[in-house]
Structures are given as C-alpha cells and as structure tokens.
Short mmCIF file of C-alpha atoms in Angstrom, two decimals:
data_model
loop_
_atom_site.label_atom_id
_atom_site.label_comp_id
_atom_site.label_asym_id
_atom_site.label_seq_id
_atom_site.Cartn_x
_atom_site.Cartn_y
_atom_site.Cartn_z
CA UNK G 1 29.38 -49.03 46.70
CA UNK G 2 32.62 -49.96 45.17
CA UNK G 3 31.39 -53.30 44.03
CA UNK G 4 28.36 -51.68 42.21
CA UNK G 5 30.58 -49.23 40.45
CA UNK G 6 33.00 -52.06 39.37
CA UNK G 7 30.00 -54.13 38.15
CA UNK G 8 28.66 -51.14 36.23
CA UNK G 9 32.03 -50.56 34.59
CA UNK G 10 32.29 -54.24 33.58
CA UNK G 11 28.77 -54.22 32.13
CA UNK G 12 29.50 -51.06 30.19
CA UNK G 13 32.71 -52.53 28.79
CA UNK G 14 30.89 -55.72 27.86
CA UNK G 15 28.22 -53.74 26.00
CA UNK G 16 30.84 -51.73 24.13
CA UNK G 17 32.67 -54.84 23.05
CA UNK G 18 29.40 -56.55 22.07
CA UNK G 19 28.37 -53.55 19.90
CA UNK G 20 31.75 -53.47 18.18
CA UNK G 21 31.44 -57.19 17.36
CA UNK G 22 27.82 -56.77 16.25
CA UNK G 23 28.70 -53.83 13.92
CA UNK G 24 31.67 -55.80 12.48
CA UNK G 25 29.42 -58.80 11.79
CA UNK G 26 26.76 -56.62 10.16
CA UNK G 27 29.32 -55.01 7.96
CA UNK G 28 30.77 -58.34 7.00
CA UNK G 29 27.37 -59.73 6.12
CA UNK G 30 26.50 -56.68 4.10
CA UNK G 31 29.84 -56.92 2.18
CA UNK G 32 29.24 -60.67 1.46
CA UNK G 33 25.74 -59.96 0.21
CA UNK G 34 27.02 -57.13 -2.01
CA UNK G 35 29.76 -59.32 -3.47
CA UNK G 36 27.27 -62.08 -4.21
CA UNK G 37 24.95 -59.66 -5.97
CA UNK G 38 27.79 -58.24 -8.04
CA UNK G 39 28.87 -61.79 -8.86
CA UNK G 40 25.48 -62.66 -10.12
CA UNK G 41 25.36 -59.51 -12.20
CA UNK G 42 28.76 -60.25 -13.75
CA UNK G 43 27.89 -63.82 -14.43
CA UNK G 44 24.64 -62.84 -16.21
CA UNK G 45 26.53 -60.15 -18.13
CA UNK G 46 29.24 -62.58 -19.09
CA UNK G 47 26.66 -65.02 -20.49
CA UNK G 48 25.24 -62.29 -22.60
CA UNK G 49 28.73 -61.21 -23.63
CA UNK G 50 28.31 -57.61 -22.56
CA UNK G 51 30.57 -57.33 -19.53
CA UNK G 52 33.44 -55.52 -21.26
CA UNK G 53 31.62 -54.04 -24.25
CA UNK G 54 30.82 -50.40 -24.58
CA UNK G 55 27.22 -49.85 -23.53
CA UNK G 56 26.82 -46.80 -25.77
CA UNK G 57 25.49 -49.05 -28.56
CA UNK G 58 22.03 -48.87 -26.98
CA UNK G 59 19.22 -47.17 -28.87
CA UNK G 60 19.58 -43.91 -27.01
CA UNK G 61 22.51 -42.60 -25.04
CA UNK G 62 23.54 -39.36 -23.50
CA UNK G 63 26.14 -36.95 -24.97
CA UNK G 64 26.67 -33.50 -23.37
CA UNK G 65 23.22 -33.65 -21.75
CA UNK G 66 21.37 -34.42 -24.99
CA UNK G 67 19.79 -37.76 -25.74
CA UNK G 68 20.59 -38.91 -29.27
#
C-alpha cells in the first residue's frame, strides 16, 4: 500500500512539472509569434514611412466622439 501511494505521489508530481513546462513553452511560442507579427507590421509601416507619423491625417478621424 505504501508503494502504491509513493508511486501515485511521484506520478502526480511528474504531471504537475510537465504541465508547468508545457504552459511555459506555450507562452514562449505565443510571445515569439506575437513579436514576429509586430515586426512584420513595423517593417511594412517603415517601408511606407508611416511608423512615427500622426495617423490623424486620414480622411476621417474621431474627435470627442464625432467623425469629421
């Protein structure tokens, strides 16, 4: 009975460690994908020369809840 309980505790600990590693890897992959997407957006915006310009020069923009 003691061996079964020790084996169960070891399995539970292994599952907890595995889930922590899995969640860490999923978070890391998500962060890398997000950084790549932001990098592509900035690169495209940089080519068009609009990355640091004010975007209020568009045809219509919002001021105090009214479209002008």
